[in-house]
PDB file of C-alpha atoms in Angstrom:
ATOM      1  CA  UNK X   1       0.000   0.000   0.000  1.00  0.00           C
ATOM      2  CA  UNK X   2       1.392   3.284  -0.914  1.00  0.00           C
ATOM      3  CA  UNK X   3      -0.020   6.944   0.378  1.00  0.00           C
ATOM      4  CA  UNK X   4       1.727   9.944  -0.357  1.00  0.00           C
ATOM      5  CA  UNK X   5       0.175  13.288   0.004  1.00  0.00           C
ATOM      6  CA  UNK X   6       1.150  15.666  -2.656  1.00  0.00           C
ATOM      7  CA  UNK X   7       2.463  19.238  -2.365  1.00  0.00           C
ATOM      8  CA  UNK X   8       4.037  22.220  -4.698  1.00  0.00           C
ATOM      9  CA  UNK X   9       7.357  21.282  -3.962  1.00  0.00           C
ATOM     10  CA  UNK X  10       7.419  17.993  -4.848  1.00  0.00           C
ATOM     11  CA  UNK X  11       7.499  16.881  -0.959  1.00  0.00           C
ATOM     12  CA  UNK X  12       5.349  13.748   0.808  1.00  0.00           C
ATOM     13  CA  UNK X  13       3.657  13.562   3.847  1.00  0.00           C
ATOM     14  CA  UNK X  14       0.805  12.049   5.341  1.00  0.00           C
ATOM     15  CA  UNK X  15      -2.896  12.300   5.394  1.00  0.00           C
ATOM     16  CA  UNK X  16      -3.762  13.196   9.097  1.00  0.00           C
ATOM     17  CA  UNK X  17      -6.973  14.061  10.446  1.00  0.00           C
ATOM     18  CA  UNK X  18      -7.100  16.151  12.655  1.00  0.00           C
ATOM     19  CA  UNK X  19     -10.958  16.445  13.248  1.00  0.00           C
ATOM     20  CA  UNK X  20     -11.356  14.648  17.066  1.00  0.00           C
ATOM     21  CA  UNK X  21     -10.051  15.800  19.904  1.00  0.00           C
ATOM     22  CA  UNK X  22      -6.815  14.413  21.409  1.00  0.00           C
ATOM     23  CA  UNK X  23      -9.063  12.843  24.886  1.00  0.00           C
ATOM     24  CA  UNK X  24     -11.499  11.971  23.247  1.00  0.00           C
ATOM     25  CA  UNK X  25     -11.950   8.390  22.853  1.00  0.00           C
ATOM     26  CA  UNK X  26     -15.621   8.008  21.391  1.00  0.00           C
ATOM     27  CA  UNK X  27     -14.993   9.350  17.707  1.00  0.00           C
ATOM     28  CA  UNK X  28     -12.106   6.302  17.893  1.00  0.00           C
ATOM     29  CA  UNK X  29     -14.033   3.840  19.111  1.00  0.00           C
ATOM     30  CA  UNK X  30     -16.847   4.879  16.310  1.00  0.00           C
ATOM     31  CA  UNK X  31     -13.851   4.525  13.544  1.00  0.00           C
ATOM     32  CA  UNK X  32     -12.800   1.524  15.094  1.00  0.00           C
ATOM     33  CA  UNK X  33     -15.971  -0.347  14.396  1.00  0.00           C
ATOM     34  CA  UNK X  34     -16.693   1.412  11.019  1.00  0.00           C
ATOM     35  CA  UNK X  35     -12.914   0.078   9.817  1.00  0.00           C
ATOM     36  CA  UNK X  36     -14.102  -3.533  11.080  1.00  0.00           C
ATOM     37  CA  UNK X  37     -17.235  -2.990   9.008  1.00  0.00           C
ATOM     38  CA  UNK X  38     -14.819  -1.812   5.801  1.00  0.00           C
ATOM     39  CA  UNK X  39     -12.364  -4.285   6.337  1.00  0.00           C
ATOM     40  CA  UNK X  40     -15.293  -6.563   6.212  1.00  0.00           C
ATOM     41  CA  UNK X  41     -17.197  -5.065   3.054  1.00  0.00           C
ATOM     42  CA  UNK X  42     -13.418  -5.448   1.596  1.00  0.00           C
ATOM     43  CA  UNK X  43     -12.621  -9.011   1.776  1.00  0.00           C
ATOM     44  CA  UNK X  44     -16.177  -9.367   0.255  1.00  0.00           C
ATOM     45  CA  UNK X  45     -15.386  -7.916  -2.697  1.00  0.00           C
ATOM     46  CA  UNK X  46     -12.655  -9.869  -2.947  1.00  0.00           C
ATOM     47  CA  UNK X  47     -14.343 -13.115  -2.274  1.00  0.00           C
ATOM     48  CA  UNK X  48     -17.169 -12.305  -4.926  1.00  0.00           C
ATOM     49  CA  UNK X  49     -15.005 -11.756  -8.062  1.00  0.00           C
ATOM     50  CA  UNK X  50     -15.584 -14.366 -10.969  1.00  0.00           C
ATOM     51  CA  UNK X  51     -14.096 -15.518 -13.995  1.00  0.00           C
ATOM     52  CA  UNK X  52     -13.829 -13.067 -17.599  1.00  0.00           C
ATOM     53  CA  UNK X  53     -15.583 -14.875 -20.523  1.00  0.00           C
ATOM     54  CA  UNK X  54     -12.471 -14.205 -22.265  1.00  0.00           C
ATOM     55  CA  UNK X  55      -8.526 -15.286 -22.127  1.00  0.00           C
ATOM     56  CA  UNK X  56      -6.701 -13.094 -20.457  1.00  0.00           C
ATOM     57  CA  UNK X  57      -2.115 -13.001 -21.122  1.00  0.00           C
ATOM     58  CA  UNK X  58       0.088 -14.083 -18.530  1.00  0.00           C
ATOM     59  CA  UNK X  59       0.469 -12.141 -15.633  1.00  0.00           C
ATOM     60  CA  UNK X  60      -2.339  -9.299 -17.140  1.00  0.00           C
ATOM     61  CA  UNK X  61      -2.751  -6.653 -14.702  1.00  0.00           C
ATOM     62  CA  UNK X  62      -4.975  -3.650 -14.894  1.00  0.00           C
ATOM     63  CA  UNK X  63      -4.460  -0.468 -13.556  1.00  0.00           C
ATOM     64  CA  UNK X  64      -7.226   2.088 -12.743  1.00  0.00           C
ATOM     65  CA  UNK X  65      -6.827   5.652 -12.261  1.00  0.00           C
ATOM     66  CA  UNK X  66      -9.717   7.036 -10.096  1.00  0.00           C
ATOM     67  CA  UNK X  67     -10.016  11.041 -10.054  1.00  0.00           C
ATOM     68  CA  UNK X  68     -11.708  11.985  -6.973  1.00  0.00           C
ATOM     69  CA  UNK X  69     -12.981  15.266  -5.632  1.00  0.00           C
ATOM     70  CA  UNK X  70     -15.551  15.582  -2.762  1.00  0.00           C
ATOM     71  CA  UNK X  71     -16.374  12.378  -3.129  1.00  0.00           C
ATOM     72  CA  UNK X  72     -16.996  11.230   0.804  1.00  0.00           C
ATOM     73  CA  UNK X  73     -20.486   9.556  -0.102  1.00  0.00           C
ATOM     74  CA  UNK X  74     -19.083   7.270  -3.086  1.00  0.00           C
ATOM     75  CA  UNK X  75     -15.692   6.072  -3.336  1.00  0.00           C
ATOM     76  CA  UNK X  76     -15.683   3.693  -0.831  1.00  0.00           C
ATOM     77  CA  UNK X  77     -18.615   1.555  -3.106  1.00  0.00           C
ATOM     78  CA  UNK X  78     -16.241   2.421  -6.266  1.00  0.00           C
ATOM     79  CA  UNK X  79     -13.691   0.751  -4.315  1.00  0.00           C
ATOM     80  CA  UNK X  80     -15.047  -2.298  -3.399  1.00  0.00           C
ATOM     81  CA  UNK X  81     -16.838  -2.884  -6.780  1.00  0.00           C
ATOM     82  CA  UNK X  82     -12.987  -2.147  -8.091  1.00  0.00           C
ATOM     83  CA  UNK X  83     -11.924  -4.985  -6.096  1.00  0.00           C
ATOM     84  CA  UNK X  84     -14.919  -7.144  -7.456  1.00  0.00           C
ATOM     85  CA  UNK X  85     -13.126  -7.042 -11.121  1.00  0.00           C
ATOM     86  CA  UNK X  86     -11.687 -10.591 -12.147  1.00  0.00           C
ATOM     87  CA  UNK X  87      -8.031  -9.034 -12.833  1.00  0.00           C
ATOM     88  CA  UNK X  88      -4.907  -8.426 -10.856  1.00  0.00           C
ATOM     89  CA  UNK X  89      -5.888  -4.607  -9.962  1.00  0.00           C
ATOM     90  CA  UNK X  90      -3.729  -1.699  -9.708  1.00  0.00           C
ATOM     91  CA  UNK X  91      -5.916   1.212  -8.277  1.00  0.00           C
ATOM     92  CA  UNK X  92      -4.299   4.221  -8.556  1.00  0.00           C
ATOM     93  CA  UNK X  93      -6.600   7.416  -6.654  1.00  0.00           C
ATOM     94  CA  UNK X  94      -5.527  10.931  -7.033  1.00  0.00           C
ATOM     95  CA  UNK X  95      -7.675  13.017  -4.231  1.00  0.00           C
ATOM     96  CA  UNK X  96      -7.805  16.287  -5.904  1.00  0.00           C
ATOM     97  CA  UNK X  97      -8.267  18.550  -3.333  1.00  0.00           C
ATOM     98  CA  UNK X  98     -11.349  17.398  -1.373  1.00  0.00           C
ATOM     99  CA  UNK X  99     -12.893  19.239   1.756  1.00  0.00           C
ATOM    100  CA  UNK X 100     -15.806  17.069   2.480  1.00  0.00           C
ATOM    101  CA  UNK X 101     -14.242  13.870   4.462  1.00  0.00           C
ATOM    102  CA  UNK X 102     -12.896  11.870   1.266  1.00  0.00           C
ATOM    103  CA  UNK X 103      -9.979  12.016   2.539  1.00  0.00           C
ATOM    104  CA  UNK X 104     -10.421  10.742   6.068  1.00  0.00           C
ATOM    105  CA  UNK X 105     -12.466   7.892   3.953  1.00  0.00           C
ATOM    106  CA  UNK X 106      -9.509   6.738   2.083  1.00  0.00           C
ATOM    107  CA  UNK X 107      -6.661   6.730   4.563  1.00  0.00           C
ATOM    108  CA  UNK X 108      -9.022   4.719   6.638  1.00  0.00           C
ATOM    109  CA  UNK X 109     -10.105   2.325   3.175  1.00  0.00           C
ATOM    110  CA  UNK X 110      -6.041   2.406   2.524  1.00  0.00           C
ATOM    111  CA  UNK X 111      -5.573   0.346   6.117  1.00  0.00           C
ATOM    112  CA  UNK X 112      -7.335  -2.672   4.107  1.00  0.00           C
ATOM    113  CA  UNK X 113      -7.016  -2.103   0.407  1.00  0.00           C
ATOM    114  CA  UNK X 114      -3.959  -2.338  -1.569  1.00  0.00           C
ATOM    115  CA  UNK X 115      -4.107   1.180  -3.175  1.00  0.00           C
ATOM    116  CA  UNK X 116      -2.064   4.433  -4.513  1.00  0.00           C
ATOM    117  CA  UNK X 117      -3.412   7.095  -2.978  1.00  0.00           C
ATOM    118  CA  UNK X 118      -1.877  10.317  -3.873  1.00  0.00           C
ATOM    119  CA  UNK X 119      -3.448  14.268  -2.825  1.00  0.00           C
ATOM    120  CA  UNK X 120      -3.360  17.151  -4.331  1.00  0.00           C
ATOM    121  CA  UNK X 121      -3.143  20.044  -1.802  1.00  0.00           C
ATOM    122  CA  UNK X 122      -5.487  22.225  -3.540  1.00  0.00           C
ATOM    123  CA  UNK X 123      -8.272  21.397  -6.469  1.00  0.00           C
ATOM    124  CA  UNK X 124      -6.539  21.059  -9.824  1.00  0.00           C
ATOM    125  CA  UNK X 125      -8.976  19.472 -11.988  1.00  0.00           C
ATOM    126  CA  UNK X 126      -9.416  16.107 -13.734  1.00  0.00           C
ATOM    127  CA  UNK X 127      -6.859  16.392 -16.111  1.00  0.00           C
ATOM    128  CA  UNK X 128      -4.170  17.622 -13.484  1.00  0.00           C
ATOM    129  CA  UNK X 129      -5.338  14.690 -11.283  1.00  0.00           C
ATOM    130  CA  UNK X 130      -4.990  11.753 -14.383  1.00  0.00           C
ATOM    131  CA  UNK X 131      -1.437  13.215 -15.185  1.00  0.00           C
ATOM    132  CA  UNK X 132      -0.301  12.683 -11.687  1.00  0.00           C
ATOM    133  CA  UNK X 133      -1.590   9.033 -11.324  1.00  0.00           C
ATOM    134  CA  UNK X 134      -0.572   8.051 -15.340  1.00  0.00           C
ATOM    135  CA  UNK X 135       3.157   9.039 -13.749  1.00  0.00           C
ATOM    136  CA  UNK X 136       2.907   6.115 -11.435  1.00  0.00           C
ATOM    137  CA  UNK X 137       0.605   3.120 -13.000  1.00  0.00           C
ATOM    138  CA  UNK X 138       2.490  -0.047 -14.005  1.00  0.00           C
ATOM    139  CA  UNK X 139      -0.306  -2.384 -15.608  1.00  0.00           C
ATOM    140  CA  UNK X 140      -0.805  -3.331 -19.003  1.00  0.00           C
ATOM    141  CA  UNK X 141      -4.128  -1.322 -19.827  1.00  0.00           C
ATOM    142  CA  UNK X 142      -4.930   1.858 -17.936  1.00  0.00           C
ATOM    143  CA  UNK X 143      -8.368   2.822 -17.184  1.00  0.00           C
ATOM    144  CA  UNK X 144      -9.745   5.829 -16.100  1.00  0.00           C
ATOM    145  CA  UNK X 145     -13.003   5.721 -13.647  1.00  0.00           C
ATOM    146  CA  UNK X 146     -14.784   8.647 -12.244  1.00  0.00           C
ATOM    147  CA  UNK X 147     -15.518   8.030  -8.460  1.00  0.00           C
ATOM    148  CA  UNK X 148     -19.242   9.157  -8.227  1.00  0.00           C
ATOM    149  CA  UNK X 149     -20.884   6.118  -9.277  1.00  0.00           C
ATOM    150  CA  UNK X 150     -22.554   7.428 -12.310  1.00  0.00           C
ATOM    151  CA  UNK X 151     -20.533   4.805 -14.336  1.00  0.00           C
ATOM    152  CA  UNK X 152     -20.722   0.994 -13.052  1.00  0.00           C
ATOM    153  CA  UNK X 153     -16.825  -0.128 -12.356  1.00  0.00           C
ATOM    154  CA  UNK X 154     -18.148  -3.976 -13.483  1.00  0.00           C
ATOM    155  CA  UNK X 155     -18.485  -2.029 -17.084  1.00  0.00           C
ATOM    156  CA  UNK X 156     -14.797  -2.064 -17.266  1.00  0.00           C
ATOM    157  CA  UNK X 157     -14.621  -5.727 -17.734  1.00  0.00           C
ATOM    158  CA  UNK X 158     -16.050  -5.883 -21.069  1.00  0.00           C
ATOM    159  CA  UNK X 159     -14.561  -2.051 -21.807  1.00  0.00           C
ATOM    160  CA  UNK X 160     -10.984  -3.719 -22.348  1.00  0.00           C
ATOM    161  CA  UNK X 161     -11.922  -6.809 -23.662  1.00  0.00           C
ATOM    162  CA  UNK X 162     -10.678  -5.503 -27.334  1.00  0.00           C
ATOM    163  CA  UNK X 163      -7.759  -4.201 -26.116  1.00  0.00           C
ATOM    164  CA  UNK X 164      -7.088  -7.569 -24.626  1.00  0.00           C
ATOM    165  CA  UNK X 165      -8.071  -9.663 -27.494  1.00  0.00           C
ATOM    166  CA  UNK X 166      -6.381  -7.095 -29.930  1.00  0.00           C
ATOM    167  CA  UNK X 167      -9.097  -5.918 -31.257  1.00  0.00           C
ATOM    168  CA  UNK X 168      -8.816  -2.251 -30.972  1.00  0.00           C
ATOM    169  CA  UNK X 169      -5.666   0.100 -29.478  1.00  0.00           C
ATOM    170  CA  UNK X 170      -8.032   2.298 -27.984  1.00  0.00           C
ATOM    171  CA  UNK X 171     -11.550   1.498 -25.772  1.00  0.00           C
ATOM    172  CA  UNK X 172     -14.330   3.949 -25.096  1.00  0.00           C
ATOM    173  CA  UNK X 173     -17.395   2.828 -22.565  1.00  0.00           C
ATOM    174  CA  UNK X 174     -20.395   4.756 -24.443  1.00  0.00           C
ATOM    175  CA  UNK X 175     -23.891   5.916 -22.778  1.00  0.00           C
ATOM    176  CA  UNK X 176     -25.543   6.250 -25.951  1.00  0.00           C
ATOM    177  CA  UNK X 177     -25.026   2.805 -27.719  1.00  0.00           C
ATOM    178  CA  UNK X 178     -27.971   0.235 -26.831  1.00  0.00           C
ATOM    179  CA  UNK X 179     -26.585  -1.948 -23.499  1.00  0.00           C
ATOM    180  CA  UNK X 180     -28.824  -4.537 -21.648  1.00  0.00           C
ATOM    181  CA  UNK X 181     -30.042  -3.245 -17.707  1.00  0.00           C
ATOM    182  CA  UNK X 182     -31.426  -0.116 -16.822  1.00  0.00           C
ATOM    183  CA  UNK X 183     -29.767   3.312 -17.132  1.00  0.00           C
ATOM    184  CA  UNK X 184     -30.444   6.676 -15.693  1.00  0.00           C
ATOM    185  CA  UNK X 185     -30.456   9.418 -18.702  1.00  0.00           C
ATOM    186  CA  UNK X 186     -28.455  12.610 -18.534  1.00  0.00           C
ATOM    187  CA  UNK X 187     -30.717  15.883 -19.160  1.00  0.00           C
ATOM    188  CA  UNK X 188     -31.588  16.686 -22.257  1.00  0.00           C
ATOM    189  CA  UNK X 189     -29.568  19.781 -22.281  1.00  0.00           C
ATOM    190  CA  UNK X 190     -26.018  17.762 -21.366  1.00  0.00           C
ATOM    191  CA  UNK X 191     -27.219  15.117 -23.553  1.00  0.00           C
ATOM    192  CA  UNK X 192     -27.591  17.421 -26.661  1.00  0.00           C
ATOM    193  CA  UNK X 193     -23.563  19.557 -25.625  1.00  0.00           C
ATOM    194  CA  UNK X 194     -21.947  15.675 -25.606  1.00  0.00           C
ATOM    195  CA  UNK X 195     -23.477  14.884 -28.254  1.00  0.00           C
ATOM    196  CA  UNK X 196     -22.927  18.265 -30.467  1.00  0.00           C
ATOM    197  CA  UNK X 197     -18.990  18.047 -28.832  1.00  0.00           C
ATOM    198  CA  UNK X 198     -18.780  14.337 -29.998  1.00  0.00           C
ATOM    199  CA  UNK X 199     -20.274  15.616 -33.681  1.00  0.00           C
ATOM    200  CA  UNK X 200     -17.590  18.296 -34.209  1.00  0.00           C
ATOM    201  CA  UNK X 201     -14.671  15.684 -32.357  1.00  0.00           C
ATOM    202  CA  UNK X 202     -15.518  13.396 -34.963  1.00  0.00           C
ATOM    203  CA  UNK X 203     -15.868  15.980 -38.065  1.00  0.00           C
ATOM    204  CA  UNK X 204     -11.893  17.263 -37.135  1.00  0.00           C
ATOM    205  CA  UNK X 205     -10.578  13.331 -35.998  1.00  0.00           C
ATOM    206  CA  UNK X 206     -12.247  11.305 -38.955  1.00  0.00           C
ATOM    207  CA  UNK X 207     -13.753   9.081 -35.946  1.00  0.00           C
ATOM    208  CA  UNK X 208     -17.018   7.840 -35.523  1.00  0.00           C
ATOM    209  CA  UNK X 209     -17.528   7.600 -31.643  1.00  0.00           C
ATOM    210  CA  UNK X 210     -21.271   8.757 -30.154  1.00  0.00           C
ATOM    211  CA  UNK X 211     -19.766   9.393 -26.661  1.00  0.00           C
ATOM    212  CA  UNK X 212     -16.239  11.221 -26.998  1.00  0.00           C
ATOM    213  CA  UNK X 213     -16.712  12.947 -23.509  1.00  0.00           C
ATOM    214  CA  UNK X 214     -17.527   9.675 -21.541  1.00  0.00           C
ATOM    215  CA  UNK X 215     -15.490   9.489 -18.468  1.00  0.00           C
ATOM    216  CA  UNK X 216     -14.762   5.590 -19.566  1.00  0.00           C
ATOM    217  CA  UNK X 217     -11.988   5.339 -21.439  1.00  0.00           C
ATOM    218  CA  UNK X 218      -9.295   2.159 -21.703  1.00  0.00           C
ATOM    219  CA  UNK X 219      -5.884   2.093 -23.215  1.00  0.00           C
ATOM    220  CA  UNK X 220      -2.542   0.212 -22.835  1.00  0.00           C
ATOM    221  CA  UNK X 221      -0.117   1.811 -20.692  1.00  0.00           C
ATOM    222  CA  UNK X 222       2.824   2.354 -23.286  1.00  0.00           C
ATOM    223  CA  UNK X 223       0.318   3.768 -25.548  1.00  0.00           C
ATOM    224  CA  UNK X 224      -1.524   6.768 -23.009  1.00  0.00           C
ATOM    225  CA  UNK X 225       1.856   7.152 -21.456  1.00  0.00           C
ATOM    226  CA  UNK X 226       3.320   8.517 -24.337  1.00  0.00           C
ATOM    227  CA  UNK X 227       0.944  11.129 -24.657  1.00  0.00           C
ATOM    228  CA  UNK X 228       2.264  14.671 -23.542  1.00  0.00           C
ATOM    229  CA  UNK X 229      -1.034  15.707 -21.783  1.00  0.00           C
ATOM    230  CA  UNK X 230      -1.628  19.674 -20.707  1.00  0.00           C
ATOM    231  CA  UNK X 231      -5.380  20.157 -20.078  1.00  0.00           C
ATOM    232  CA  UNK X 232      -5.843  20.150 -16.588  1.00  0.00           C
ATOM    233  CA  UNK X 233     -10.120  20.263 -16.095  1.00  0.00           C
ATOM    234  CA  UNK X 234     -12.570  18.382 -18.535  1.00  0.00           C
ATOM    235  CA  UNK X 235     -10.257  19.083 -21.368  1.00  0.00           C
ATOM    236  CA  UNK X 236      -8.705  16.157 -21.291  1.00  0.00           C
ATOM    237  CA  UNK X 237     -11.010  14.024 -22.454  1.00  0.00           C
ATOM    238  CA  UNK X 238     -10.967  15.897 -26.220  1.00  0.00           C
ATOM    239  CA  UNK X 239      -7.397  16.441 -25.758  1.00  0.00           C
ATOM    240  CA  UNK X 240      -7.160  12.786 -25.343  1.00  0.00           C
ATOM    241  CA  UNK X 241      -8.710  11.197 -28.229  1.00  0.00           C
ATOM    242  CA  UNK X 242      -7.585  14.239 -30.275  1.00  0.00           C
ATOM    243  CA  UNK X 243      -4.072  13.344 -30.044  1.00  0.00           C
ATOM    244  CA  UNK X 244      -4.840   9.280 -30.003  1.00  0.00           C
ATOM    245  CA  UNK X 245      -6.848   9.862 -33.366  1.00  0.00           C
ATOM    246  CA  UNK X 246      -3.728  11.905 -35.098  1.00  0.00           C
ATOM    247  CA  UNK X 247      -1.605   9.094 -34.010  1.00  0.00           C
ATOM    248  CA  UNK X 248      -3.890   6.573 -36.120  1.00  0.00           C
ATOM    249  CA  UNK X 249      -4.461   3.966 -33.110  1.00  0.00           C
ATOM    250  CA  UNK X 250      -7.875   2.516 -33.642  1.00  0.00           C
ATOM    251  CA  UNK X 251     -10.943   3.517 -31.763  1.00  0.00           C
ATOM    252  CA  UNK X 252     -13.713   0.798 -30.592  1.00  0.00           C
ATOM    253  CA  UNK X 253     -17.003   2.052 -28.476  1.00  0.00           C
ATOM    254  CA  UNK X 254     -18.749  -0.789 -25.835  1.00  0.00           C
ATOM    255  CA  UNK X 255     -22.111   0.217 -24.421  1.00  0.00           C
ATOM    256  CA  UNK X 256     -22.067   1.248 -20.537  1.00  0.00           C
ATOM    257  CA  UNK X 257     -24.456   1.352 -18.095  1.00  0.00           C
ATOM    258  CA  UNK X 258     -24.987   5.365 -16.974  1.00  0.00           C
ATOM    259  CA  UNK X 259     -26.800   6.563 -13.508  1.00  0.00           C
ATOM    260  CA  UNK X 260     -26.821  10.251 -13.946  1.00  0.00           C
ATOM    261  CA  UNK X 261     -26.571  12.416 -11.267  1.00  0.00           C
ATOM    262  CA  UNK X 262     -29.840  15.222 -10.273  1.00  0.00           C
ATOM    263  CA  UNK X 263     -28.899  18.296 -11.818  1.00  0.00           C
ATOM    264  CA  UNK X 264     -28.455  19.801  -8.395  1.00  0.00           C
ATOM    265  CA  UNK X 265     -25.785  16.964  -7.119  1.00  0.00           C
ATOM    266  CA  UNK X 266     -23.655  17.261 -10.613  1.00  0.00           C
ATOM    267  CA  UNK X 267     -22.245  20.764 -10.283  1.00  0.00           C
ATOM    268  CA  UNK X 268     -18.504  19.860 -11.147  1.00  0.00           C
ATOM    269  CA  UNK X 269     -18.986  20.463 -15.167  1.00  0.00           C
ATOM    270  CA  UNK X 270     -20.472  23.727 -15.943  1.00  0.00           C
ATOM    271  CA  UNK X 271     -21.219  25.398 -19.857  1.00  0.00           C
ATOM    272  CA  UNK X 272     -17.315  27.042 -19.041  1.00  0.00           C
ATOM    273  CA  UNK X 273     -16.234  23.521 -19.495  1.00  0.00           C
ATOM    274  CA  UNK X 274     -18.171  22.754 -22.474  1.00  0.00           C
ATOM    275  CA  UNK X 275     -16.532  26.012 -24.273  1.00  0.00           C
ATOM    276  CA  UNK X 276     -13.363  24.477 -23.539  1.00  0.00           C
ATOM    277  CA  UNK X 277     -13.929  21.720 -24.481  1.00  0.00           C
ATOM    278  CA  UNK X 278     -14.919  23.138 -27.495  1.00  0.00           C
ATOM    279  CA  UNK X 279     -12.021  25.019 -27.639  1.00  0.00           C
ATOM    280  CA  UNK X 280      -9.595  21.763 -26.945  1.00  0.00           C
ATOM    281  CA  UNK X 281     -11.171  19.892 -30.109  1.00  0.00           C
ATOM    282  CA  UNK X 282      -9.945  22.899 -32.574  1.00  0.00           C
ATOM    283  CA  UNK X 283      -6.366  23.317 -30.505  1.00  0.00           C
ATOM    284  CA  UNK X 284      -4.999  19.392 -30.519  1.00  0.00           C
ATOM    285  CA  UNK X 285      -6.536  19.070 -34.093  1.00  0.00           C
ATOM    286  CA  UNK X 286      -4.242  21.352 -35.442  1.00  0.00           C
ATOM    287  CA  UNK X 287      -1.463  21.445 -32.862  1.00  0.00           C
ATOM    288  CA  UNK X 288      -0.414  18.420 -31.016  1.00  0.00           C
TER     289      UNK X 288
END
């Protein structure tokens, strides 16, 4: 297990909380218990994983990189359904400046869980928090995986399966191809700026992906890690698969289950993002 905090000068240091009062003994004895019940929830996971439907190479091992920002209520479940996936697991978390008890959450789930945990001091943004992990992955495919639960972590089984079977060189998880179980739509009015992003991605990359922005995307390591990434918010998803598509890898698309977020709970992208978004398709399209 490896935790590192983060800071401007390169340094390291530990997450401490330092919420409960030195002589007081009952907020330990409540942590106590509710690591017992994690630790418990944890070998679960473990114990429920089953078999892929498809070979896997020698000694495959998949690393995730989990963005996570004011997450408190979520990333624990992302966790353990991580830990549910039928693969050697590398999860890599980047903690991206949280203030709401995330990070009191992980140090406790890192006591149980073989995990990277790495913090930013302040909030960066997406893009700032991939770069960091994508430093220090080692598997064979990298996937990213938001932590709020809107997309299913079992998804990413059959997300790499072309990368795994050769297949493709790059793996999107899509919310707009036809999947099996139920989903919960985005609005109407996020539905329409993915879709209208995806429309002019694919007019500038000659692609033909419905869901460039999705927040599930699967490479191999050698082939991400080459990339020399800048964006540091939501521009890095366009900045991505701009600079993939130039480099002629090929693109695949797998339907994913999607549980939006209300409206009111999903207040990390705003229409900023979606201008610069905008603004990221035209910039790695003509420079890379």
């Amino acid at each position: 297990m490896s935790t590192s905090l983060l800071t401007p000068n390169g340094g390291a240091s530990t997450w401490e909380p330092i919420d409960d009062h030195p002589l007081d003994l009952a907020p330990y004895e409540f942590r106590l218990a509710e690591a017992e019940d994690l630790a418990d929830e944890m070998q679960s996971a473990v114990d429920q994983t089953t078999d892929v439907d498809y070979p896997l190479p020698h000694d495959f091992r998949l690393s995730v990189i989990v963005p996570v920002y004011n997450e408190q209520a979520t990333i624990a479940t992302v966790i353990h359904r991580l830990l549910q996936l039928p693969f050697r697991t590398e999860i890599a978390i980047v903690d991206d400046g949280s203030t709401d008890g995330t990070r009191d959450v992980l140090t406790r789930l890192a006591h149980f869980c073989d995990l990277k945990i790495f913090y930013h001091p302040n909030n960066l943004g997406k893009g700032a928090a991939i770069r960091t992990a994508l430093k220090e992955v080692t598997g064979d495919v990298v996937v990213i995986q938001d932590a709020d639960m809107e997309y299913d972590p079992q998804d990413l089984a059959k997300v790499i399966h072309p990368l795994v079977t050769g297949e493709a060189d790059v793996s999107y998880g899509s919310r707009f191809l036809k999947q099996d179980g139920p989903s919960k739509e985005t609005s109407w009015v996020r539905q329409l700026g993915n879709q209208t992003l995806t429309c002019i991605s694919n007019s500038l990359t000659g692609l033909h992906l419905t869901d460039m922005q999705t927040a599930l995307k699967a490479f191999p390591r050698k082939v991400i890690q080459q990339l020399d990434l800048h964006e540091n918010r939501f521009g890095i998803e366009p900045e991505i698969t701009a600079k993939l598509a130039k480099r002629n890898y090929r693109f695949v698309e797998r339907p994913v289950s999607y549980h939006a977020q209300d409206w009111s709970a999903s207040n990390k992208i705003t229409w900023k993002d979606g201008l610069a978004a905008l603004w990221c398709i035209l910039r790695y399209r003509l420079a890379d």
